[in-house]
Coordinates of C-alpha atoms in Angstrom, one line a residue:
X1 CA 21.9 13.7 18.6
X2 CA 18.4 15.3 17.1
X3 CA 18.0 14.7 13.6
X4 CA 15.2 16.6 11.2
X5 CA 11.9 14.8 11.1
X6 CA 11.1 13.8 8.1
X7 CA 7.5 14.7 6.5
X8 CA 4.8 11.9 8.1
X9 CA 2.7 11.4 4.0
X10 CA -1.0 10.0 4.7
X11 CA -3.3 8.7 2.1
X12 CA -6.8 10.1 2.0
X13 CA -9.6 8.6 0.1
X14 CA -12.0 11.0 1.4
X15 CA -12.6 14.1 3.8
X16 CA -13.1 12.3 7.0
X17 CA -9.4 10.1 5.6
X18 CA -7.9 13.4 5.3
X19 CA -8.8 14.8 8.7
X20 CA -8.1 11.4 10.8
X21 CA -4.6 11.9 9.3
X22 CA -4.1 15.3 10.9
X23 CA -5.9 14.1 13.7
X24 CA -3.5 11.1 14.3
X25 CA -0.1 13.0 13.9
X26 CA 0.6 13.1 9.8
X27 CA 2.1 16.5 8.4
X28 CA 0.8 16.0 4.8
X29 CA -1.9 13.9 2.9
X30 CA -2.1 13.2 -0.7
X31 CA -5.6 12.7 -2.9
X32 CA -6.5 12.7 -6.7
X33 CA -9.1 13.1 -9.4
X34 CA -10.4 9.4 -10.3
X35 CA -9.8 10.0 -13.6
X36 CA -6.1 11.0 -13.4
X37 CA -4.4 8.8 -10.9
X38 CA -4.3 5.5 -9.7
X39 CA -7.2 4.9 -7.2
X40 CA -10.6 5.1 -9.6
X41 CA -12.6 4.0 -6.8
X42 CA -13.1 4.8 -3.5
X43 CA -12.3 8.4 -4.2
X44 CA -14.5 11.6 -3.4
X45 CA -12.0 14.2 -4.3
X46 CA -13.4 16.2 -7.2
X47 CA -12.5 18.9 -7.7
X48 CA -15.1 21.0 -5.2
X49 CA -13.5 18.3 -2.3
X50 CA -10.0 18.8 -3.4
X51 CA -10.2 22.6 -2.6
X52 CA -12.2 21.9 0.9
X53 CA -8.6 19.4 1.7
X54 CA -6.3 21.9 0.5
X55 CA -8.1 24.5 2.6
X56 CA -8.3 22.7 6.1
X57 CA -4.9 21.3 6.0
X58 CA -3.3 24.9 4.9
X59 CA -6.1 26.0 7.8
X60 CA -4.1 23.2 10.1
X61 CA -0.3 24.6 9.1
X62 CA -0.2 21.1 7.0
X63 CA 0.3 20.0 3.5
X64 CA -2.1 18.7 0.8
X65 CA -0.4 16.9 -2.7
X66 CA -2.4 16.4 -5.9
X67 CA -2.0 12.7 -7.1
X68 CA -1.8 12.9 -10.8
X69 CA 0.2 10.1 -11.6
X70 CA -1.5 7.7 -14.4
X71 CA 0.4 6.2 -17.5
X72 CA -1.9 8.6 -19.9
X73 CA -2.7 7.0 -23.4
X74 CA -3.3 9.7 -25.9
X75 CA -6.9 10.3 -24.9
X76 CA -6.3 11.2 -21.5
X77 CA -3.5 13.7 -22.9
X78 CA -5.8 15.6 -24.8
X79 CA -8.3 16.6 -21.7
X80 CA -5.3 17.2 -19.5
X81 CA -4.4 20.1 -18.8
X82 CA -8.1 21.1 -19.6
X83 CA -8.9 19.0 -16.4
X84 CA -5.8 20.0 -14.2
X85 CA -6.0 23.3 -14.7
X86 CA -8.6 24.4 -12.0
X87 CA -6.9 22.1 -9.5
X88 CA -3.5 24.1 -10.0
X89 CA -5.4 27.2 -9.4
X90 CA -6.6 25.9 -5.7
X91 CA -2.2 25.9 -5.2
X92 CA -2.0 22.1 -3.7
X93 CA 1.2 21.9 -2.3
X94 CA 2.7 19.7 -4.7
X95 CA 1.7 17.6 -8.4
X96 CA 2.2 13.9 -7.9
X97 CA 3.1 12.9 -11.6
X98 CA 4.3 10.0 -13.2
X99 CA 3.9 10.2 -16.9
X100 CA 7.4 12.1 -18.4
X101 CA 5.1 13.8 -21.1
X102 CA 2.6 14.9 -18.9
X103 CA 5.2 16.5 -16.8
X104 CA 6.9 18.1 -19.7
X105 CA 3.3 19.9 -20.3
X106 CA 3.0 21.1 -17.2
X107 CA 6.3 22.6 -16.4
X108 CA 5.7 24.4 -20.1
X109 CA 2.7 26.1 -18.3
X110 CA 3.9 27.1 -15.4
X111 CA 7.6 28.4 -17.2
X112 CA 5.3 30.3 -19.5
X113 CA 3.4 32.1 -16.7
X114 CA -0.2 31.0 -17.2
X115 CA -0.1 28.6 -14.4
X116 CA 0.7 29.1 -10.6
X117 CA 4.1 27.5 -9.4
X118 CA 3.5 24.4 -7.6
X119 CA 6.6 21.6 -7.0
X120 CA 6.5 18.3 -9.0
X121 CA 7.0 14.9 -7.2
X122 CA 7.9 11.8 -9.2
X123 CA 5.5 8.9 -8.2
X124 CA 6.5 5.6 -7.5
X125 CA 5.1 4.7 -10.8
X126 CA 8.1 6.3 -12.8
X127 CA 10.6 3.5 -11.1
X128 CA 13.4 5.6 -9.9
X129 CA 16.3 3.2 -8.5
X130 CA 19.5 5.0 -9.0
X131 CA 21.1 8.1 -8.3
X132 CA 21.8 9.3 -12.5
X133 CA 17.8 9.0 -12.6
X134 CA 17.0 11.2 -9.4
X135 CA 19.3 13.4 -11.4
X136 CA 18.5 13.4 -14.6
X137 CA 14.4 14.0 -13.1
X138 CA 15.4 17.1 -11.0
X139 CA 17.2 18.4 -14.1
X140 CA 13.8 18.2 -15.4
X141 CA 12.4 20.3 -12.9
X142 CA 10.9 17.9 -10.4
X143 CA 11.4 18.6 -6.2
X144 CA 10.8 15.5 -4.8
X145 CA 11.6 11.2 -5.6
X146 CA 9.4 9.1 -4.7
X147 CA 12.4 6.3 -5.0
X148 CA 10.9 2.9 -6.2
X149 CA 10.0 0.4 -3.6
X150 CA 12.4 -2.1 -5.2
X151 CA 15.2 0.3 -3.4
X152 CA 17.9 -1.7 -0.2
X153 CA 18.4 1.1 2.7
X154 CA 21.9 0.6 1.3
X155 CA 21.2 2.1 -2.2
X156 CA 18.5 4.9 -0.9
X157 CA 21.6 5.9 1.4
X158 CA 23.8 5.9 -1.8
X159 CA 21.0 7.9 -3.6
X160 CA 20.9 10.6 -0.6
X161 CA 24.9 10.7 -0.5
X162 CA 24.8 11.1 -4.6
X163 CA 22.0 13.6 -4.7
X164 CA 22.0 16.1 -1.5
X165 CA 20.2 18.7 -2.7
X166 CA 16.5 17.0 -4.0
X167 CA 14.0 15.5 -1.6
X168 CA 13.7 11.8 -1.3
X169 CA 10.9 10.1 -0.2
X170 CA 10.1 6.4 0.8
X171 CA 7.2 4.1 1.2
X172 CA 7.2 2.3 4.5
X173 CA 3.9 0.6 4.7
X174 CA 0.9 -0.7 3.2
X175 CA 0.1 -3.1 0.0
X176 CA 3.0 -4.0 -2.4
X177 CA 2.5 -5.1 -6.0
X178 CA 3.6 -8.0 -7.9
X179 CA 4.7 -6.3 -10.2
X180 CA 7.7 -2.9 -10.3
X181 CA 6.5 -0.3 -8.5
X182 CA 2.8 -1.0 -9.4
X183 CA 3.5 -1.1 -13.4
X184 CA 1.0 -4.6 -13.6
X185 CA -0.8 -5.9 -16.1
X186 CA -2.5 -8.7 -14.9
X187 CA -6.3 -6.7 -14.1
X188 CA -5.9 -5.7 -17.8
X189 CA -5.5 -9.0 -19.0
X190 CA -8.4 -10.8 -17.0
X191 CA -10.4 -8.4 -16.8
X192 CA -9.2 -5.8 -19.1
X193 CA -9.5 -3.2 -16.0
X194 CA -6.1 -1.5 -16.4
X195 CA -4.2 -0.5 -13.5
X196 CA -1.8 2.0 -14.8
X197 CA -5.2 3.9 -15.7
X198 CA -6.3 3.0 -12.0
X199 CA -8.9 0.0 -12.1
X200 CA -6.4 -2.5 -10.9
X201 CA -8.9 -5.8 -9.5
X202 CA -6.0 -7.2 -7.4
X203 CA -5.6 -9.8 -9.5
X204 CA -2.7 -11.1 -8.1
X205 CA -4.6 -12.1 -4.7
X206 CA -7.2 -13.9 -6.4
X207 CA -7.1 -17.9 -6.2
X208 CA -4.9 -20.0 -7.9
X209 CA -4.1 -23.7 -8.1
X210 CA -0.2 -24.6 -9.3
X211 CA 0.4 -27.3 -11.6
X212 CA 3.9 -29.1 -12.4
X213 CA 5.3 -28.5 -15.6
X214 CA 8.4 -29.5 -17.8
X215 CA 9.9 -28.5 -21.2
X216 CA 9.3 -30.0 -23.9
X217 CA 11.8 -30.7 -26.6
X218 CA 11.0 -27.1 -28.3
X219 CA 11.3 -25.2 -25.5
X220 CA 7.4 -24.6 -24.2
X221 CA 6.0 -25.4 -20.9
X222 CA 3.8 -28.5 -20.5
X223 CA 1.6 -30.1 -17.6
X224 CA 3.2 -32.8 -16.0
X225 CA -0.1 -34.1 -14.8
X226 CA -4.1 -34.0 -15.6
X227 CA -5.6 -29.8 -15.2
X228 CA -7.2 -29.5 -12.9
X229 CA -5.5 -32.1 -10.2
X230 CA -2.7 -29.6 -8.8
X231 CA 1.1 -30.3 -8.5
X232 CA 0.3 -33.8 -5.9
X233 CA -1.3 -35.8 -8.1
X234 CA 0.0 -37.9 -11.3
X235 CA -0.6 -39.0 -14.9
X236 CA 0.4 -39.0 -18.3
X237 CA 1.9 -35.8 -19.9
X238 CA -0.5 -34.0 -22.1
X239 CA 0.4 -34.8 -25.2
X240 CA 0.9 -33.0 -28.2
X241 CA -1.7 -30.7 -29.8
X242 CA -4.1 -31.1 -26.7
X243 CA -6.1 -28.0 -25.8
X244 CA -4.6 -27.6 -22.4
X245 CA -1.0 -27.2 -23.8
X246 CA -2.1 -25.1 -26.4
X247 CA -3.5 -22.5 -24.1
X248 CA 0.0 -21.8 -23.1
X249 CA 0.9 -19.8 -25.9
X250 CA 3.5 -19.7 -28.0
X251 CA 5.8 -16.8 -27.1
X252 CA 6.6 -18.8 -23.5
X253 CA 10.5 -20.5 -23.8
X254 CA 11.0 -21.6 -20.7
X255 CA 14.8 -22.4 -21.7
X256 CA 15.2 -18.8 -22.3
X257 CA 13.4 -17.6 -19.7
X258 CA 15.0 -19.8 -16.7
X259 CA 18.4 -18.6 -18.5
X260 CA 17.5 -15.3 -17.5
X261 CA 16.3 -16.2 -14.2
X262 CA 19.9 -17.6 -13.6
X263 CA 21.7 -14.2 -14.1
X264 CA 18.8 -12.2 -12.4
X265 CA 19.3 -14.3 -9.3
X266 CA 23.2 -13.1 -8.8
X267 CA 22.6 -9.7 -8.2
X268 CA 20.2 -9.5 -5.1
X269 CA 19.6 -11.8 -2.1
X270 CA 21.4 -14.8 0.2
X271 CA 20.7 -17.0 -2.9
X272 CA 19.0 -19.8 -1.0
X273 CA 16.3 -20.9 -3.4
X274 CA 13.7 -23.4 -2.0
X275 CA 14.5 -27.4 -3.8
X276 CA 11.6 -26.8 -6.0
X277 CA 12.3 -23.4 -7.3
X278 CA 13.8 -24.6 -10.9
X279 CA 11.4 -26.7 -11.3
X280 CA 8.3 -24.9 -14.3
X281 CA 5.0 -24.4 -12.6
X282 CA 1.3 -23.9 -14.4
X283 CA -1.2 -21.6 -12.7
X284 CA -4.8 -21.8 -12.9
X285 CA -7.5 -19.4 -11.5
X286 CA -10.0 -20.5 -9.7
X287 CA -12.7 -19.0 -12.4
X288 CA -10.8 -20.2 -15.7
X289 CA -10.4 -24.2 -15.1
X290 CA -8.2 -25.6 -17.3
X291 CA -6.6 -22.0 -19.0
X292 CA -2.9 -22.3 -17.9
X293 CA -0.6 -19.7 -17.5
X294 CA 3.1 -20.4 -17.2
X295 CA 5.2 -18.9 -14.1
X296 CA 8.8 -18.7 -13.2
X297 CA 9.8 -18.3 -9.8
X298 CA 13.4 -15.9 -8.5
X299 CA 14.9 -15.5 -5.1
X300 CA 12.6 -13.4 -4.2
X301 CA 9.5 -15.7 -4.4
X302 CA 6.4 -16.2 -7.4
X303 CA 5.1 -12.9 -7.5
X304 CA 1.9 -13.9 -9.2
X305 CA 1.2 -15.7 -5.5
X306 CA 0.1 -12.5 -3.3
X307 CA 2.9 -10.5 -1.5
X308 CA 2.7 -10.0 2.0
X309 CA 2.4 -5.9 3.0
X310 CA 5.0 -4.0 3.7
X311 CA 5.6 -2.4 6.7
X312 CA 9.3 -0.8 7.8
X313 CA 8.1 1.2 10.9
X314 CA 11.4 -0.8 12.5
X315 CA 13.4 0.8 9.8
X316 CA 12.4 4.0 10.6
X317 CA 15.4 4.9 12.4
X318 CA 17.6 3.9 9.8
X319 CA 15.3 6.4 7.3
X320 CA 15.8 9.0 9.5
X321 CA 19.7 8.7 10.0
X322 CA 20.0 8.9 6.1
X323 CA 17.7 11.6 5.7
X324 CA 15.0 10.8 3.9
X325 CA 12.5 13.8 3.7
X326 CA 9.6 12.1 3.9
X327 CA 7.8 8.5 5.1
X328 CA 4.6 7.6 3.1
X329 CA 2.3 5.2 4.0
X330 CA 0.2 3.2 1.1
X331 CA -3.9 2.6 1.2
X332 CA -6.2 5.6 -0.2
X333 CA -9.1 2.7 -0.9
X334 CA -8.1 1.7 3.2
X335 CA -10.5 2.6 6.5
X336 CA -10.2 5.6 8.6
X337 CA -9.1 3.3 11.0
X338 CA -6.4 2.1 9.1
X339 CA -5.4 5.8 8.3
X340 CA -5.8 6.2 12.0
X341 CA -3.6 3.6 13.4
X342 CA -1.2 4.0 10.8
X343 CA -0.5 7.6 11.3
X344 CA -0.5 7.4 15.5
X345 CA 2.0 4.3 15.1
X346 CA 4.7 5.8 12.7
X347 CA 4.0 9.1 14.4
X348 CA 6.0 7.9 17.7
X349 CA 8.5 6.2 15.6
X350 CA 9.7 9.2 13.7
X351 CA 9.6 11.2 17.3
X352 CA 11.7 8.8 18.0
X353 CA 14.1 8.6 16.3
X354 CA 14.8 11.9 15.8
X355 CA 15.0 12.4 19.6
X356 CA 17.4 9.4 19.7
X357 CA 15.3 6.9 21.4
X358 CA 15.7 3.6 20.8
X359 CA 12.4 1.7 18.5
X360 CA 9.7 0.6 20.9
X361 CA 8.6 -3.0 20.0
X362 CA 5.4 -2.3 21.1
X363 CA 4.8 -0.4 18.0
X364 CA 5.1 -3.6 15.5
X365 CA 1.9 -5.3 18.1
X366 CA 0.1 -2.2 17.7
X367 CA -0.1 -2.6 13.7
X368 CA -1.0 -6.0 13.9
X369 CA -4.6 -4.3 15.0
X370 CA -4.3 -3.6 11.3
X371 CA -6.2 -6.2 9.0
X372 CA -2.9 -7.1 6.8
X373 CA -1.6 -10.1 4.5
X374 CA 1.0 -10.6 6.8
X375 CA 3.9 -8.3 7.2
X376 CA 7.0 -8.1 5.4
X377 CA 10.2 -5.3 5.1
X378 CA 9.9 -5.8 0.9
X379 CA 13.2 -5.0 -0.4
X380 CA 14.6 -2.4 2.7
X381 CA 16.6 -5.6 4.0
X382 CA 16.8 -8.6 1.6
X383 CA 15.4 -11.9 3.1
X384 CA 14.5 -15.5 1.8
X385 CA 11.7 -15.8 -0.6
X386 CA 9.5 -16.8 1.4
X387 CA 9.4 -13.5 3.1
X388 CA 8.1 -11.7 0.5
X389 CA 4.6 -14.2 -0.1
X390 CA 1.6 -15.1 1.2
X391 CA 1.0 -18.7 -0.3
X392 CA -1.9 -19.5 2.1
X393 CA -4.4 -16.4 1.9
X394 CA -5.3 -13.7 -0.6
X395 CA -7.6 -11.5 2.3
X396 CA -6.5 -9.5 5.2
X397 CA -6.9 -10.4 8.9
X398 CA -5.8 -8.8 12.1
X399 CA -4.3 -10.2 14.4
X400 CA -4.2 -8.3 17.3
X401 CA -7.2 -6.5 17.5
X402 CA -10.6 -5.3 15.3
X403 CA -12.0 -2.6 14.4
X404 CA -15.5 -2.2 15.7
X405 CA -16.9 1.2 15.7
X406 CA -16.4 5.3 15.5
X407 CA -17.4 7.1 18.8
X408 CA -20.3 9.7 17.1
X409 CA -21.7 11.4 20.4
X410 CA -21.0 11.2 24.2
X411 CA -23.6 11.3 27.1
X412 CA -22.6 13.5 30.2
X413 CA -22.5 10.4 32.3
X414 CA -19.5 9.3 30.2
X415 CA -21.4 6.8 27.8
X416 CA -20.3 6.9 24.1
X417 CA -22.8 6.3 20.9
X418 CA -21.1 4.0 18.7
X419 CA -21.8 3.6 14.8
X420 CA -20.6 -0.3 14.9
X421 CA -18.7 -1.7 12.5
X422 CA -18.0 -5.4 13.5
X423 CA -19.2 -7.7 16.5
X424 CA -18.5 -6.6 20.0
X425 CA -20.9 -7.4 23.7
X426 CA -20.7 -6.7 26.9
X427 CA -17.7 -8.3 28.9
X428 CA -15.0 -7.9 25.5
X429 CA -12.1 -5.9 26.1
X430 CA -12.3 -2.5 23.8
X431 CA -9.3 -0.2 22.7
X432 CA -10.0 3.3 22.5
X433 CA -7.8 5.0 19.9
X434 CA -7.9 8.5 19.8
X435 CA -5.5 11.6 19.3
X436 CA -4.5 11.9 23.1
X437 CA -3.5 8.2 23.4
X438 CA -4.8 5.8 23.6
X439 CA -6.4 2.9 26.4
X440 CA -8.0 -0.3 27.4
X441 CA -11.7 -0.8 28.6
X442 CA -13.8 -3.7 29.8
X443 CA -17.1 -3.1 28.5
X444 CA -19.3 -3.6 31.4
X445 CA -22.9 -2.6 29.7
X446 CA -24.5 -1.4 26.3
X447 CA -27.4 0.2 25.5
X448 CA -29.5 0.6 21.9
X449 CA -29.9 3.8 21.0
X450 CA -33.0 4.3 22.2
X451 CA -31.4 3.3 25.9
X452 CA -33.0 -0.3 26.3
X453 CA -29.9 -2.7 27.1
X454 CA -28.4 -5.0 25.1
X455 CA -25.7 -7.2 25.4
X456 CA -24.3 -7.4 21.7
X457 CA -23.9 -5.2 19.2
X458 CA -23.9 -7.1 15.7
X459 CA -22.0 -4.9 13.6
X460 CA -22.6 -2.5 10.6
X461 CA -25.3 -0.4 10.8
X462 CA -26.3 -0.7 14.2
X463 CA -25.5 2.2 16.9
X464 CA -25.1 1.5 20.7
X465 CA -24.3 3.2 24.0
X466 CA -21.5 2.1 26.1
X467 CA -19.6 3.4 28.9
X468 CA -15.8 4.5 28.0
X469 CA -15.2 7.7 30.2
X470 CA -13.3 10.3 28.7
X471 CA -11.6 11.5 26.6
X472 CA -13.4 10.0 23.9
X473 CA -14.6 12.5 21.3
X474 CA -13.2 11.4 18.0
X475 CA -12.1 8.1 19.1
X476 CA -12.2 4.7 17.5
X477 CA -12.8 1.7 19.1
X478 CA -10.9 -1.6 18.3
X479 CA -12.2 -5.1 20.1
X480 CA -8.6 -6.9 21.9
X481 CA -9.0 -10.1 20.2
X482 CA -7.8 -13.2 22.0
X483 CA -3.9 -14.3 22.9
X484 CA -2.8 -16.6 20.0
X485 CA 0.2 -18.9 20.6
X486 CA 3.7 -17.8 19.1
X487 CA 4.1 -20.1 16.5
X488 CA 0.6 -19.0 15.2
X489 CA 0.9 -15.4 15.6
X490 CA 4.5 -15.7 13.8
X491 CA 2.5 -17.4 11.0
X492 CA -0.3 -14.7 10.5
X493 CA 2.2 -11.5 11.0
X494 CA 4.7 -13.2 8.4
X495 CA 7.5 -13.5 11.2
X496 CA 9.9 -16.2 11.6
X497 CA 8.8 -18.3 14.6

């Protein structure tokens, strides 16, 4: 039976983001002003490129939505509505807002007729995980939930069931935070870049070194062995008073706080914990020897330690069949390849499923072109801890495949100029990604630019001829990257083996 699509939500950094969406098969894209949501950097939209987007995609019969979405401290309130003002007049099809205040202004402006009508969505940010809040939120005048990425497919099909008549949308891919729904603090702390005013560092992937630990009679955390040594070595408690212990600070019980682990622990999960699990841990950070931080670990793994990225393109089906309204993929500060790939991949899955074909497998190898963390389903199917972490790296890799170049210009004989990106030479295997499908060539000869042949183009910013037929225009280029054996591409994809 033919179900409604749901809306295919793309991230856009920039212009050329914005346009490989369409391009790729997305119905909507959403962007912000740097100083009012959540991505700070690696964002062009002003306000001059936030009217070209909201003009080409209303141009292409698609959608554009105004991120807007910060935690505002009172000096951001003040310039408000100064700021947001010209960006309502442009009409975008819908404000992405967080901040319950901020919406309360808003909605005052647009009830008392001096601003345009445009819908409200709820970010992510507001942590919507029940069906009174969705409620209580469209009471308040808001269109669409984004529902909180902490949400089972069981309780967003309760949600849709409880509330039938608001639009529910869902992330199902890209980076997830330690912390709920993005609400971190850890940036702030080390670096005092706050994230909730969008300057998160991605302080949670940096390095860290784990120490063993034990109460002490009052109730703190102590080392169990020298700082600096890690959890396999041993030696002689630090004793009382010593600098190392007293950079735990004071307001750490870890009586009190592994009581509260206990009753947390009940309510989600198999509640298989790994042996060392209830045991106290130290962190230290590669650039702060010897400053330890205490860290308690629940079923669902040390979120301190780097999750894996999420990506529910084999859930899509089960989106669809409770009728979620839309499916948004994470990464404005990603490539256009990423926005690419991502797009053309969830693209067939919705089609899909709403033309009741079964999920094609093929479409989990084609994101592990993707450079990712390793994959994981979050909190759409509870699993193990150790799904949820990546203990071993804080960087992406692909597996699959890697992105190389954009095709800039083709040659009547068929050649392609390529802006490189990465390594490639004559005799790798290339993908061409483009809008029309995509398809696999052996690259038989390259040229520079000036036509003298080469046999290796060495990446970024070099540009080089080579022969890929057509069609082409518009096309990325990914190099096939070398079979790896099961059990070590079950590793790197965050799959059990």
């Amino acid at each position: 039976m033919n179900r409604t699509p749901p809306e295919l939500l793309l991230p856009a950094g920039s212009l050329a983001h914005l346009r490989a969406a369409f391009d790729f098969g997305a119905d909507a894209v959403y962007a912000g002003q740097p100083r009012y949501s959540l991505r700070a950097r690696n964002n062009e939209f002003r306000l001059e490129q936030i009217a070209q987007g909201i003009a080409e995609a209303h141009a292409r019969g698609k959608r554009f939505f105004v991120t807007s979405n910060l935690i505002a401290h009172n000096d951001k309130v003040r310039t408000y509505l100064r700021d947001l003002a010209p960006v309502v007049e442009l009409r975008p099809d819908a404000l992405i807002m967080a901040d319950a205040g901020l919406i309360m202004l808003v909605r005052e402006e647009m009830e008392r007729g001096r601003w345009p009508e445009v819908p409200i969505h709820l970010s992510v940010q507001a942590n919507t995980t029940n069906w009174a809040a969705v409620r209580f939120w469209q009471r308040a005048g808001v269109a669409r939930i984004i529902l909180s990425r902490e949400l089972s497919l069981e309780e967003i099909a309760q949600i849709r069931e409880a509330c039938p008549d608001v639009e529910l949308e869902v992330f199902v891919h890209g980076a997830l935070c330690i912390a709920y729904s993005g609400r971190c603090l850890l940036s702030g702390y080390f670096n005092r870049r706050d994230p909730n005013q969008g300057t998160c560092t991605n302080a949670c992937r940096w390095s860290y070194r784990t120490h063993a630990a034990g109460p002490t009679d009052a109730g703190d955390a102590q080392p169990l062995a020298t700082p600096g040594c890690g959890s396999g070595c041993s030696a002689p408690p630090v004793g009382e008073g010593e600098p190392a212990a007293g950079r735990l600070g004071a307001d750490f019980d870890f009586a009190d706080e592994q009581a509260r682990a206990e009753l947390a622990r009940a309510t989600t999960g198999d509640g298989q914990r790994h042996p060392l699990a209830d045991r106290v841990w130290l962190l230290e950070e590669a650039s702060r020897p010897g400053e330890l931080m205490p860290v308690m670990e629940d079923e669902h793994g040390t979120y301190i330690l780097n999750s894996r990225d999420l990506r529910a393109v084999e859930y899509v089906q089960d989106l669809v069949r409770i009728g979620v309204d839309s499916l948004k993929i994470e990464g404005r500060t990603k490539s256009v390849y990423y926005v690419a790939r991502t797009a053309q991949v969830y693209r067939r899955a919705i089609d899909d499923a709403v033309a009741g074909r079964p999920f094609d497998p093929a479409l989990l190898e084609e994101l592990e072109g993707l450079a990712s963390r390793g994959y994981t389903s979050g909190l759409l199917v509870r699993r193990p801890a150790q799904a949820y972490q990546n203990y071993d790296s804080g960087h992406s890799a692909p597996t699959r495949s890697r992105y190389v170049g954009d095709v800039v210009d083709v040659r009547s004989d068929g050649w392609a100029l390529v802006a490189t990106k990465n390594r490639f030479a004559v005799g790798d295997e290339l993908e061409v990604i483009h809008p029309a499908g995509n398809r696999r060539v052996r690259i038989e000869g390259m040229q520079t630019a000036a036509g003298e042949p080469i046999t290796v183009a060495s990446g970024h910013p070099l540009r080089v001829w080579v022969p890929l037929g057509e069609p082409v225009h518009g096309a990325l280029l990914a190099r096939v990257l070398p079979s790896t054996p099961p059990a070590a591409a079950a590793a790197c994809s965050g799959q059990a083996a």
